[in-house]
mmCIF file of C-alpha atoms in Angstrom:
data_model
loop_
_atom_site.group_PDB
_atom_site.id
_atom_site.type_symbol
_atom_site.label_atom_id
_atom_site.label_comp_id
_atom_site.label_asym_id
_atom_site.label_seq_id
_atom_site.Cartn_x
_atom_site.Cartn_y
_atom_site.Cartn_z
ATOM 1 C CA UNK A 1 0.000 0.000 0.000
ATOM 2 C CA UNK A 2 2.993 2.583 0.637
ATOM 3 C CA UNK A 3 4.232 1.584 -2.701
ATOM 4 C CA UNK A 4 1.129 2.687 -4.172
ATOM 5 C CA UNK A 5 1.146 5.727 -2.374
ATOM 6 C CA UNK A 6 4.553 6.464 -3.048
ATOM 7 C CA UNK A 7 4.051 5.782 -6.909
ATOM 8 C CA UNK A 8 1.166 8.327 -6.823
ATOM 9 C CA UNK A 9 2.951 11.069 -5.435
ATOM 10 C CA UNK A 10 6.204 10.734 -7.784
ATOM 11 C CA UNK A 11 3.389 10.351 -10.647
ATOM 12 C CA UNK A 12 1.722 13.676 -9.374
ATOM 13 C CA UNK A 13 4.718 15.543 -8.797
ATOM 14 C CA UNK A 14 6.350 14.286 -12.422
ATOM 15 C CA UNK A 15 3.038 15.799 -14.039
ATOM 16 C CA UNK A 16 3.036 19.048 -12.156
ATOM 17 C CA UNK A 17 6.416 19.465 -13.429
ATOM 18 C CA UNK A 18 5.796 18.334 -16.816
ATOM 19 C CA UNK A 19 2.738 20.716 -16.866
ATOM 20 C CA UNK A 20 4.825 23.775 -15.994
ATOM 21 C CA UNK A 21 7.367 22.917 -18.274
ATOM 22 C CA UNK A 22 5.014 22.744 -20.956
ATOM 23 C CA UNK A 23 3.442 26.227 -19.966
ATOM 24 C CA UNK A 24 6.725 27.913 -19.599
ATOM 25 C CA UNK A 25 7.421 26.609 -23.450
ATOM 26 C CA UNK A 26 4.100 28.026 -25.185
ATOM 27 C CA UNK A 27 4.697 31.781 -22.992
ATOM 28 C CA UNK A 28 6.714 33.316 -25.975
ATOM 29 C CA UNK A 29 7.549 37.670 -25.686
ATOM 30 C CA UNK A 30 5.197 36.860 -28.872
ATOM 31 C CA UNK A 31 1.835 36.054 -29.231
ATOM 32 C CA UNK A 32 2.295 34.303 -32.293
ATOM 33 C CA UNK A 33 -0.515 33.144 -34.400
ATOM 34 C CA UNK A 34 -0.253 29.742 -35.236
ATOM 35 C CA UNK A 35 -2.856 30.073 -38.549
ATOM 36 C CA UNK A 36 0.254 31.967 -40.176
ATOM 37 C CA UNK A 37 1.891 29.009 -39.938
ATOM 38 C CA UNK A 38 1.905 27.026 -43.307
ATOM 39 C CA UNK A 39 2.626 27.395 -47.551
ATOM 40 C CA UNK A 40 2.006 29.615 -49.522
ATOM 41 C CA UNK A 41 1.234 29.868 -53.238
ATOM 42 C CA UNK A 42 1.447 32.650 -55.807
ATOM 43 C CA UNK A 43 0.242 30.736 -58.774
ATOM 44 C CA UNK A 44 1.196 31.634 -62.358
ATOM 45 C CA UNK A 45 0.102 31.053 -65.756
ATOM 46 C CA UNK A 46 3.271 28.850 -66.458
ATOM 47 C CA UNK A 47 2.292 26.140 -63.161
ATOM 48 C CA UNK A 48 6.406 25.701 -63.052
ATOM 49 C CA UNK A 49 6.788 29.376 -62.203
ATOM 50 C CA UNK A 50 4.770 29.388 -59.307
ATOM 51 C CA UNK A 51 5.874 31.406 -56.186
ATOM 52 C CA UNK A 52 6.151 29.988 -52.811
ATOM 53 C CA UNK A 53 6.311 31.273 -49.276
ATOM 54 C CA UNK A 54 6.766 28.725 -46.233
ATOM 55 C CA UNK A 55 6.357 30.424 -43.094
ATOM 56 C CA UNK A 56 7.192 28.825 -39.234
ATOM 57 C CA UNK A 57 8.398 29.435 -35.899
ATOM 58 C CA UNK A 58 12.074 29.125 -34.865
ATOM 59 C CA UNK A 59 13.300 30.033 -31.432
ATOM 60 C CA UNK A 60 9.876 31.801 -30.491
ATOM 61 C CA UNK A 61 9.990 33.724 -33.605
ATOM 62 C CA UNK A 62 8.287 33.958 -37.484
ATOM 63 C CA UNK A 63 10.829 32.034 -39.793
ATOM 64 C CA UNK A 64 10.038 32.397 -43.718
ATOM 65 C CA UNK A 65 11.741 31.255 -46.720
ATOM 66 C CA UNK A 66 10.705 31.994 -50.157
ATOM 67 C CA UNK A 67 10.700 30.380 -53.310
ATOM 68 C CA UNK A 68 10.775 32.220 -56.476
ATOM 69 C CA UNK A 69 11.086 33.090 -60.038
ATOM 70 C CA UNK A 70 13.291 35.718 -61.842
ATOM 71 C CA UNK A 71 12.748 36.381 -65.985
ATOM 72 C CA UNK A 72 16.147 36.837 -66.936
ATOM 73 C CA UNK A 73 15.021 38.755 -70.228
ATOM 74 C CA UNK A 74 16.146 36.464 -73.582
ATOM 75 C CA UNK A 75 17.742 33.890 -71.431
ATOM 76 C CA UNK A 76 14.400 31.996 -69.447
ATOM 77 C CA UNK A 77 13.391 31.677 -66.129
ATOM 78 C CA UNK A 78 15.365 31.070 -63.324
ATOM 79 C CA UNK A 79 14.689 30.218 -59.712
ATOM 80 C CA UNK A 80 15.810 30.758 -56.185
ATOM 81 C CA UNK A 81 15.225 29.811 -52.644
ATOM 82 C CA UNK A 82 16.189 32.520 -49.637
ATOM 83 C CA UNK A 83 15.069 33.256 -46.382
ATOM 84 C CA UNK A 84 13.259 35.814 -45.877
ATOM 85 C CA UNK A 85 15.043 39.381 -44.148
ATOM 86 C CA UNK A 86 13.630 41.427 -41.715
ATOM 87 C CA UNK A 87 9.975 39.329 -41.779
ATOM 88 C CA UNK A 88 7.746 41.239 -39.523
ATOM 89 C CA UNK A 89 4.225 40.054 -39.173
ATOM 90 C CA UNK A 90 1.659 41.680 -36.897
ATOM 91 C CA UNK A 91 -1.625 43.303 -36.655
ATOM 92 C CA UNK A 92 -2.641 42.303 -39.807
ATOM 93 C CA UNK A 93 0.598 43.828 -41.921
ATOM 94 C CA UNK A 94 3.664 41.521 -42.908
ATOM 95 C CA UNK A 95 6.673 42.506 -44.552
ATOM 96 C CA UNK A 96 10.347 41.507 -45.240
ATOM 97 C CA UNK A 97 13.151 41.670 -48.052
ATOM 98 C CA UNK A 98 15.244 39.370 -49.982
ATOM 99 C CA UNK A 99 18.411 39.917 -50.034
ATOM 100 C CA UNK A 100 21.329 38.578 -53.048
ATOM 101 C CA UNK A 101 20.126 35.641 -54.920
ATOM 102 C CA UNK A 102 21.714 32.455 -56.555
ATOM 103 C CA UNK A 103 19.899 31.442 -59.632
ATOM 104 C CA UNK A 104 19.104 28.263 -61.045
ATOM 105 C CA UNK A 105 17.894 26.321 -63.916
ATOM 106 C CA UNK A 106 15.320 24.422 -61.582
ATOM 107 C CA UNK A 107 13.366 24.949 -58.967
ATOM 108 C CA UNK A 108 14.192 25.136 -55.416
ATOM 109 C CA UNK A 109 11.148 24.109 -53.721
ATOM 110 C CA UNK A 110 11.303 20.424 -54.123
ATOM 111 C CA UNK A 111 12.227 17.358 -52.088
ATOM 112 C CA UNK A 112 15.876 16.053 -53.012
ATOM 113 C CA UNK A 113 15.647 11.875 -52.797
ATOM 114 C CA UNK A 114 19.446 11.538 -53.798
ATOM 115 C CA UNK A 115 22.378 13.632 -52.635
ATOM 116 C CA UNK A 116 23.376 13.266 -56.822
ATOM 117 C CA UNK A 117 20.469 15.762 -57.646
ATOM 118 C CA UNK A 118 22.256 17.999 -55.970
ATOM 119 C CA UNK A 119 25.860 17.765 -57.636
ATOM 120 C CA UNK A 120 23.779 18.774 -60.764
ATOM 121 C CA UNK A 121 22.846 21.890 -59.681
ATOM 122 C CA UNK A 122 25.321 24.559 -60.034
ATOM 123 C CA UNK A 123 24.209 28.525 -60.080
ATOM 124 C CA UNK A 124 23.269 30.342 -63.421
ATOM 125 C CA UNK A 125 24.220 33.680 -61.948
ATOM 126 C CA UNK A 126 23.129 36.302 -59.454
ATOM 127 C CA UNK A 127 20.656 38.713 -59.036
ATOM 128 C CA UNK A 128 21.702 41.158 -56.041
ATOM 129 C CA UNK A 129 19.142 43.157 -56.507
ATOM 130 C CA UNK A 130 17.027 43.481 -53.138
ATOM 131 C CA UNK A 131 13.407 42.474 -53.352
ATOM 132 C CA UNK A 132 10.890 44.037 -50.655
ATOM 133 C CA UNK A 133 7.405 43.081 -49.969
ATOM 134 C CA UNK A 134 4.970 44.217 -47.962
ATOM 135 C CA UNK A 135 1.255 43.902 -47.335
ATOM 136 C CA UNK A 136 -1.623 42.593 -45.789
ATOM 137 C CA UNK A 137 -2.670 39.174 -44.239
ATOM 138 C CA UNK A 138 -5.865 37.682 -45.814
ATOM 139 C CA UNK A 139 -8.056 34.720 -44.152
ATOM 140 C CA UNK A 140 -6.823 32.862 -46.709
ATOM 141 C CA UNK A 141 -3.681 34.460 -47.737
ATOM 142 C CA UNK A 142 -1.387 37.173 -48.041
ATOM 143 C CA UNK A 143 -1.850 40.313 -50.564
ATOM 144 C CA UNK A 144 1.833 41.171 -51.139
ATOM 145 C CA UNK A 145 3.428 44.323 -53.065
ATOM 146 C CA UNK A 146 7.047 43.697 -54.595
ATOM 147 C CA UNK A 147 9.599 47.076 -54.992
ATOM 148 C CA UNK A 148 12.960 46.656 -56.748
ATOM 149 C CA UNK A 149 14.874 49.146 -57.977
ATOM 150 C CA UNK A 150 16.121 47.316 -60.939
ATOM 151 C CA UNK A 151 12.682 45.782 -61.333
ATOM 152 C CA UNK A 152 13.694 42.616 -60.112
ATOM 153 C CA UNK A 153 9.740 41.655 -58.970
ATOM 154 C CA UNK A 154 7.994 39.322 -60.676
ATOM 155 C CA UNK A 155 4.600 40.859 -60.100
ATOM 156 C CA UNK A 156 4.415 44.384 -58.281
ATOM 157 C CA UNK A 157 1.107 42.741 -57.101
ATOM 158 C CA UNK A 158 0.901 38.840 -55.586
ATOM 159 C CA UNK A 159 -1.904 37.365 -54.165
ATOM 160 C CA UNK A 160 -0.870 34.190 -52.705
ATOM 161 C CA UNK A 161 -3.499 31.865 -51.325
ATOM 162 C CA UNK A 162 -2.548 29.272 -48.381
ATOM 163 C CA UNK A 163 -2.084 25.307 -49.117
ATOM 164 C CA UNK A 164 -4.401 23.016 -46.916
ATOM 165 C CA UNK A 165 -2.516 21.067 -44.487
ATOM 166 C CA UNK A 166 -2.388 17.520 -45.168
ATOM 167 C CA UNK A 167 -3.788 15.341 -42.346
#
């Protein structure tokens, strides 16, 4: 019967503590707002084109990374993959910048099986041009306005619409 007591009380006290720990992880500086959380799509009228934002949490934070397209005039499309700069998201506004890209024949946002389909890819140039955005958060999206000074932006207007989780 002590044994059982005993076992109770460690149990109890192991689940208080697990329960504060738990609380003391979720209490960020931020409230953040875990419907931001997903991907993003900008689609365009070429489907390979399309434009990408993947947005998360790291460290208590908003973490983004975009995927995108660049017309490189007479020579095609190329693509890129950066994180996103300065990403602010609040009240309803987000913004943030990209900074120097690598460009490439192929697109970035894809899953790599074999570490091979990597040694293909080598960079088709660079685009330092900065990119910024800024805009609104939808219910289902984000309403985005590109500036570049060298008119770097694929759209100066993107409306990209949020990807369903899959469950």
């Amino acid at each position: 019967m002590k044994n059982i007591t005993l076992l109770i009380l460690i149990l109890s006290f192991i689940s208080c503590n697990s329960d504060k720990k738990t609380s003391e992880l979720k209490t960020t500086p931020e409230k953040l707002n875990a419907d931001l959380i997903g991907i993003y799509e900008y689609k365009t009228p070429e489907q390979s084109e399309n434009h990408y934002i993947v947005i998360d949490t790291l460290n208590g934070k908003y973490s983004g990374l975009y995927f995108g397209t660049e017309d490189s005039g007479g020579h095609g499309v190329f693509f890129y993959g950066n994180g996103m700069e300065n990403l602010n998201l609040e009240n309803g506004k987000i913004s943030f910048e990209i900074g120097k890209r690598d460009l490439y024949e192929t697109t970035r946002f894809r899953i790599v099986k074999h570490k091979r389909d990597l040694e293909k890819d080598s960079t088709s140039g660079v685009s330092k041009g900065q990119l910024k955005y800024s805009g609104e958060l939808s219910k289902n999206g984000l309403k985005l306005n590109c500036e570049s000074e060298f008119g770097y932006c694929w759209e100066n207007e993107l409306n990209f619409e949020k990807l369903p989780e899959n469950k």
